[in-house]
Short mmCIF file of C-alpha atoms in Angstrom, two decimals:
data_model
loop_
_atom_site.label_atom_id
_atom_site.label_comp_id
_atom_site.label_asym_id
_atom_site.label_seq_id
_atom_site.Cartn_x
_atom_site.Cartn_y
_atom_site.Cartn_z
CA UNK R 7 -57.30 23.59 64.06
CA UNK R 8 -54.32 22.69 63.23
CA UNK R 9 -53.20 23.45 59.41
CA UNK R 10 -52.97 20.08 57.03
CA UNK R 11 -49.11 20.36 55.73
CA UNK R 12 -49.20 20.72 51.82
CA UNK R 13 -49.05 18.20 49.93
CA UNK R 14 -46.54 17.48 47.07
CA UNK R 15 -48.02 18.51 43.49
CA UNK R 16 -47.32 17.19 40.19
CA UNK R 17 -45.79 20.30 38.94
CA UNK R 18 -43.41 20.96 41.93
CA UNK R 19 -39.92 20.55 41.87
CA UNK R 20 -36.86 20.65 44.82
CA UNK R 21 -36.21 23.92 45.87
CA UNK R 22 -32.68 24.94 45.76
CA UNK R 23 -30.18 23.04 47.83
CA UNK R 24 -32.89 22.11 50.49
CA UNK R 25 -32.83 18.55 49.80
CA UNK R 26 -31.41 15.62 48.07
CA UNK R 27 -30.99 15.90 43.84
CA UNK R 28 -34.20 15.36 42.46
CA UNK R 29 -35.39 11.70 40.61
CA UNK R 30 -38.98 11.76 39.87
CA UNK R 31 -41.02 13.91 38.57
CA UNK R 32 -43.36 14.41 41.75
CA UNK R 33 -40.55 17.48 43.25
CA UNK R 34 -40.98 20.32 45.44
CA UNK R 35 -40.63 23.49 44.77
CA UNK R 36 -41.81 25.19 41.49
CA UNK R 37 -40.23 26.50 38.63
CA UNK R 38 -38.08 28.93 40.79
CA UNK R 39 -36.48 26.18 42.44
CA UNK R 40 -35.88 24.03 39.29
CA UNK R 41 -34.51 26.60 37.43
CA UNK R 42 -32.04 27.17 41.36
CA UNK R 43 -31.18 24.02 41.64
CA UNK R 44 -30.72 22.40 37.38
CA UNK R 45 -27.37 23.99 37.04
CA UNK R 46 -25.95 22.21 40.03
CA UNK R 47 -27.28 18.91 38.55
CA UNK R 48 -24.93 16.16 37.32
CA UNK R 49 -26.12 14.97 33.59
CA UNK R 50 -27.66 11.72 35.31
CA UNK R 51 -29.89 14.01 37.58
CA UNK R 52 -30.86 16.30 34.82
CA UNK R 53 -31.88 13.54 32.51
CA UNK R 54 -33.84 12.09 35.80
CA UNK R 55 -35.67 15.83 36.16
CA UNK R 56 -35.98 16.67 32.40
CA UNK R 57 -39.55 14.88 31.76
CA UNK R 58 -41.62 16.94 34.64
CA UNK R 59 -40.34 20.01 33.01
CA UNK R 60 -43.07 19.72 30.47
CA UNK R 61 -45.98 19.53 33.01
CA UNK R 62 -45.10 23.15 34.21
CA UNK R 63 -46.54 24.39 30.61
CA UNK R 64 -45.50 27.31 29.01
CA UNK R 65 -42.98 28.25 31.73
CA UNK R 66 -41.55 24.77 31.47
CA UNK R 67 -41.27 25.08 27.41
CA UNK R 68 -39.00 28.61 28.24
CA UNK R 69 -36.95 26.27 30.67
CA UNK R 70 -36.14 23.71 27.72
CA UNK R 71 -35.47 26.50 25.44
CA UNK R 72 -32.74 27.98 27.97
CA UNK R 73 -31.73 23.85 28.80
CA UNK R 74 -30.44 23.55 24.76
CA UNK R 75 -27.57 25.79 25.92
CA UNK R 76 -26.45 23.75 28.82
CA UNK R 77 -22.98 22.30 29.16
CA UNK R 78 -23.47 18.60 28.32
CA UNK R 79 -24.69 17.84 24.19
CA UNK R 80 -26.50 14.79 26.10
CA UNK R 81 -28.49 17.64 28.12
CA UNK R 82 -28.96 19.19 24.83
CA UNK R 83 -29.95 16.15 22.86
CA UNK R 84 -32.95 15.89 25.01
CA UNK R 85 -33.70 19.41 25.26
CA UNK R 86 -34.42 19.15 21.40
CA UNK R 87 -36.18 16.08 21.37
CA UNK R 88 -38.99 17.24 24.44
CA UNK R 89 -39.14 20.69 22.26
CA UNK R 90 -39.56 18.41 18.96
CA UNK R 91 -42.58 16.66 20.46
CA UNK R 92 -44.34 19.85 21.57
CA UNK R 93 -47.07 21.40 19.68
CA UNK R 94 -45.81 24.48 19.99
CA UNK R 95 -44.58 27.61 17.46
CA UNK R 96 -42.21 28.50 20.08
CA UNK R 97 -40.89 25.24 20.51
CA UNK R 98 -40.51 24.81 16.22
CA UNK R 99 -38.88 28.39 16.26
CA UNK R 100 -36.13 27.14 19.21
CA UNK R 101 -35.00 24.19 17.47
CA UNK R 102 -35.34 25.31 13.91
CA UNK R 103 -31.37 25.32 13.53
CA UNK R 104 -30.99 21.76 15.14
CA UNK R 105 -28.89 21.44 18.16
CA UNK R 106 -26.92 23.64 19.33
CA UNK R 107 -22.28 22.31 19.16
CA UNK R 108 -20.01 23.84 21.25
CA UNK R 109 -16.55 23.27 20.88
CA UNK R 110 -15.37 20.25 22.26
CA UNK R 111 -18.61 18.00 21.76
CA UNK R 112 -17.78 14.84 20.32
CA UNK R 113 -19.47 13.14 16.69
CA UNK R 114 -19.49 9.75 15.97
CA UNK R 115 -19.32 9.30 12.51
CA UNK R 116 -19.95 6.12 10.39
CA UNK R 117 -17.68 5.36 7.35
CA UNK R 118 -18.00 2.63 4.60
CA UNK R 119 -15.52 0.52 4.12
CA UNK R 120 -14.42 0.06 0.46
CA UNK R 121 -12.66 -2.81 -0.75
CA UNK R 122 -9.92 -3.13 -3.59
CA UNK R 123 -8.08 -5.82 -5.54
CA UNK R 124 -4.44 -6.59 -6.37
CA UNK R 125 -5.28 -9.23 -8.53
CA UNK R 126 -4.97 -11.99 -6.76
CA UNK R 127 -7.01 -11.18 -3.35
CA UNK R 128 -9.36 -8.59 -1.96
CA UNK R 129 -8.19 -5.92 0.70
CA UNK R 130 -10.19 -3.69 2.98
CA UNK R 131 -9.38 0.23 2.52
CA UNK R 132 -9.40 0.96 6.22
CA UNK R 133 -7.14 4.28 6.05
CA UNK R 134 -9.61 6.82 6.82
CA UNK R 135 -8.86 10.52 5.96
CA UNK R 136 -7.81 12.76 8.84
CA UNK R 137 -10.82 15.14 9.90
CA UNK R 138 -10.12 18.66 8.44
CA UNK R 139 -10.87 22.15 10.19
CA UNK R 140 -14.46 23.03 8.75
CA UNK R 141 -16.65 26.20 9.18
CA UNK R 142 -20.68 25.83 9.32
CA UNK R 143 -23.50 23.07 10.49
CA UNK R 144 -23.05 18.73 10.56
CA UNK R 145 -25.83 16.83 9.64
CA UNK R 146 -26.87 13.61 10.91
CA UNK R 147 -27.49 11.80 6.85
CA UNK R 148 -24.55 12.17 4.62
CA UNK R 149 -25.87 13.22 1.09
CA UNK R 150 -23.60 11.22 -1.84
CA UNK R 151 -24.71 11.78 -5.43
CA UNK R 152 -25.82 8.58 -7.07
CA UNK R 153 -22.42 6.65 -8.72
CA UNK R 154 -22.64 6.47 -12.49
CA UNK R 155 -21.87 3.23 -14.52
CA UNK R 156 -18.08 4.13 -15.96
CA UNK R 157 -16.50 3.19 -18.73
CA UNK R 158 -13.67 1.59 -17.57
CA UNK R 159 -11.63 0.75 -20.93
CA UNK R 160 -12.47 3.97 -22.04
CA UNK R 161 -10.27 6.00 -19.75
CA UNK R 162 -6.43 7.01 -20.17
CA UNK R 163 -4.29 5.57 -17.07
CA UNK R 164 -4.17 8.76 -15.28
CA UNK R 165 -8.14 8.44 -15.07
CA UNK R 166 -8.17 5.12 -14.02
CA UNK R 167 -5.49 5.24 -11.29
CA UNK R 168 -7.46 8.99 -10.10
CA UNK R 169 -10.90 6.95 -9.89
CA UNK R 170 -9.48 4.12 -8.52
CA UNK R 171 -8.03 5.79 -5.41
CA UNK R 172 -10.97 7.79 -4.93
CA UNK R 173 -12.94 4.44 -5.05
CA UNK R 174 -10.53 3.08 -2.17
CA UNK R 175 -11.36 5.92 0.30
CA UNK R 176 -14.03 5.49 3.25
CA UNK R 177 -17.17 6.89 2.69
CA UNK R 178 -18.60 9.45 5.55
CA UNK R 179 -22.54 7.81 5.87
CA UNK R 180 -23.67 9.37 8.89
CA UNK R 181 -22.73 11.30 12.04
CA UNK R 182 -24.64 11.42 15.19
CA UNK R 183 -24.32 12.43 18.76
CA UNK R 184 -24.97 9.65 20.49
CA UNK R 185 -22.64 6.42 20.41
CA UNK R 186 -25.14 4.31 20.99
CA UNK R 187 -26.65 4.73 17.64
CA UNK R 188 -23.63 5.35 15.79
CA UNK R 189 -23.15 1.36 16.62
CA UNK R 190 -26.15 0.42 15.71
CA UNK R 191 -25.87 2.14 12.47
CA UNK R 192 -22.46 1.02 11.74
CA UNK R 193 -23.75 -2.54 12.56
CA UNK R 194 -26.45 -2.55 10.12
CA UNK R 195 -24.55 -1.17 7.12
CA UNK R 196 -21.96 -3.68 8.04
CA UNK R 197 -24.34 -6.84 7.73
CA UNK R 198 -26.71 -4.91 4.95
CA UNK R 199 -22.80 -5.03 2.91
CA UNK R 200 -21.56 -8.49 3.80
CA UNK R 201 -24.92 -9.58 2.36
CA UNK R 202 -24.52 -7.74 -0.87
CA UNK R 203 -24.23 -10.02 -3.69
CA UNK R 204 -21.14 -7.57 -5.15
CA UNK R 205 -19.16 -8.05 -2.02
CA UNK R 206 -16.72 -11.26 -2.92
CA UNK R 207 -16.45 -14.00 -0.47
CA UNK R 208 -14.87 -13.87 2.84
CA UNK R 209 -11.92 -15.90 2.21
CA UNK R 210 -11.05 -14.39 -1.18
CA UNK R 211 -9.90 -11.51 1.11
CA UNK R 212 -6.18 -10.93 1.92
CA UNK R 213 -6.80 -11.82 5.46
CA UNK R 214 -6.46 -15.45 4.63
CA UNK R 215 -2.74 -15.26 3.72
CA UNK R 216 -2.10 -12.89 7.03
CA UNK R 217 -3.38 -14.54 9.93
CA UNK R 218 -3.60 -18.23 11.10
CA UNK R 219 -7.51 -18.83 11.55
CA UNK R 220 -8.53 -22.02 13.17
CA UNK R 221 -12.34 -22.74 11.37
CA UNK R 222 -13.08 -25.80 13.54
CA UNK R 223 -12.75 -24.01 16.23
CA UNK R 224 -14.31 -21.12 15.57
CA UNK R 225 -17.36 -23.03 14.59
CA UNK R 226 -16.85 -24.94 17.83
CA UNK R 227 -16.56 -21.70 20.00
CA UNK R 228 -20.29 -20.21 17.92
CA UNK R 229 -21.82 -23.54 18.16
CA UNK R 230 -21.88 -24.84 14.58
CA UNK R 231 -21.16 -28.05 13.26
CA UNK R 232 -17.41 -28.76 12.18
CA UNK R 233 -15.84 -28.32 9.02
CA UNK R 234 -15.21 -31.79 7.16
CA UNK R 235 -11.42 -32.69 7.67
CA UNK R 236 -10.68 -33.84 3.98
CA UNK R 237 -11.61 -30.60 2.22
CA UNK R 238 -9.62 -28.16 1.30
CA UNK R 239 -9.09 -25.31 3.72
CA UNK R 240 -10.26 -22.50 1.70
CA UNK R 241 -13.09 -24.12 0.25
CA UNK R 242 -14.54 -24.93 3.84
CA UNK R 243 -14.20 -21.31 4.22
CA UNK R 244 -15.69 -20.46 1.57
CA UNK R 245 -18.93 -23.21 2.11
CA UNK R 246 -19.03 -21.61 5.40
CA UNK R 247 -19.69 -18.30 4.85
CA UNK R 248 -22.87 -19.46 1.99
CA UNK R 249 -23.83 -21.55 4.90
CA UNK R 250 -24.47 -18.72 6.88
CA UNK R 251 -26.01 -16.73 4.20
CA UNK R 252 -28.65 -19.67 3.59
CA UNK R 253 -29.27 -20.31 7.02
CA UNK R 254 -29.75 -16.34 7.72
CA UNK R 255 -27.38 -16.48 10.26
CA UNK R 256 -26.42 -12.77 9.69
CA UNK R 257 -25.22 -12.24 13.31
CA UNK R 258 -22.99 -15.28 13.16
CA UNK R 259 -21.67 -14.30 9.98
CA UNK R 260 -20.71 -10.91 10.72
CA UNK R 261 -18.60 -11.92 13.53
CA UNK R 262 -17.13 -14.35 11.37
CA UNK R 263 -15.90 -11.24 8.95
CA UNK R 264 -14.99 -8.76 12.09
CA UNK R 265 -12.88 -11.74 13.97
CA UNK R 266 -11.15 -12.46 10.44
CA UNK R 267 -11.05 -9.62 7.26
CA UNK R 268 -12.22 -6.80 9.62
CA UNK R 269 -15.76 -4.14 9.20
CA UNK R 270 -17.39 -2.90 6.51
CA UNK R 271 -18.54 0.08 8.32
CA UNK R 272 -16.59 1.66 11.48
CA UNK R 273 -17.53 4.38 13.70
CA UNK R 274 -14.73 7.21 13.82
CA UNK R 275 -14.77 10.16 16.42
CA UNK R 276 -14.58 14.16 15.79
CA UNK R 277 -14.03 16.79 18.25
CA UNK R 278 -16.16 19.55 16.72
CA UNK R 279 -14.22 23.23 16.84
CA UNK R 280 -16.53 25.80 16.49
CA UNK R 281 -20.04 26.47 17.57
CA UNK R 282 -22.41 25.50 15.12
CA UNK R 283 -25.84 23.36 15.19
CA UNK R 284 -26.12 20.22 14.27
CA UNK R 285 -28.96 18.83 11.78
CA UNK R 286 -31.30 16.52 12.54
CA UNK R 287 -33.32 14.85 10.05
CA UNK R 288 -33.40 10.97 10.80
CA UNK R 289 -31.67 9.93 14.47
CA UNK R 290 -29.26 11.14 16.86
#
């Protein structure tokens, strides 16, 4: 009788080079022929393969272990987060450090942006410091001690010009690995800061005096009712922005400040330099 050709298991992968890249998880071949053929993966491929390494067990944990080494920090990234999710002391022990930097990888960090006042308008502080040659590990969270209530009057002028330049430089919040999420971060502290009752109003901002903005037809272009003709310019501004406050129209509204004053929170990139590990504690 002729023999019944094997059929494909859950745990198999594509043996080296015998056929095309892999994309599921149902592939031929083993472990042997995974661990042949993952090198010669592009990072799409490798993400594609990644999730069927856990169904080869403890072989497949030693696989991700050897994986948080590989070339790509997006290879990496999931390497640690499939090892995170894995009951396993081995798994704890690997990762323990964070993720492994090489030089080369790219951060994104997310700054604050401060504001200051000339007395007559507000300004943005956009000038953020120059990344500086550093030894040792990043961390996703930024740790700032909590900002105690100053005496303002009480201080000499070289005090109050030294605390008022600090004030005016960017704030580091957060650095992750993954764009994506930098956005979204940077995003969120941007509307969670327009909405903060100590930020001043959008048009008392020294934007107004720089640019030519056209309200009507801004409103127009974001579908909102226009601005009555006979008021003043800056107080249609200014009822437009509590508008959108009332009305919860926080997207609206911070488009409104990034097409006019700017961001309250940017995303800036570093090239790390050294080999390191970088923390995780909240997201990449």
């Amino acid at each position: 009788m002729a023999k019944q050709p094997k059929q494909p298991q859950n745990t198999d992968v594509v043996l080296g080079n015998q056929t095309e890249p892999p994309i599921s998880s149902a592939i031929l071949g083993g472990l042997e022929g995974l661990q042949q053929r993952f090198p010669h993966l592009d990072v799409v491929q490798k993400l594609a393969v990644m999730p069927s390494i856990l169904e080869l067990g403890e072989p497949g944990i030693d696989l991700l272990i050897a994986i948080l080494h590989d070339d790509s920090i997006a290879i990496r990234s999931q390497a640690y987060q499939s090892l995170h999710h894995i009951d396993s002391e081995k798994a704890k022990s690997a990762i323990s450090m964070g993720i492994p930097l090489k030089p080369g990888d790219t951060l994104y960090c997310v700054y604050e942006i401060p504001f200051g006042y000339d007395d007559e308008t507000y300004y943005l502080c956009n000038s953020i410091p120059e990344a500086t040659a550093r030894v040792g590990d990043y961390t996703d969270i930024i740790e700032h001690s909590s900002s105690e209530e100053i005496d303002w009057e009480s201080l000499d002028p070289e005090e109050f010009d030294a605390l008022m330049e600090e004030s005016e430089i960017p704030k580091l919040i957060s650095q992750h690995l993954l764009r994506e999420t930098a956005e979204e971060t940077a995003e969120l502290l941007h509307q969670q800061y327009i909405l903060d009752r100590h930020t001043p109003n959008l048009f008392e901002f020294d934007w107004v005096r720089m640019i030519e903005f056209d309200m009507n037809a801004w409103c127009a272009a974001n579908g909102l009712p226009l601005q009555q003709p006979e008021q003043d310019w800056w107080e249609m501004g200014h009822q437009l922005v509590e508008e959108l406050k009332t009305q919860q129209q926080v997207e609206l509204l911070s488009k409104l400040w990034k097409d006019t004053a700017g961001r309250l929170a940017v995303i800036q990139e570093q090239s790390v330099n050294h080999n390191c590990y970088f923390k995780v504690t909240r997201s990449l």
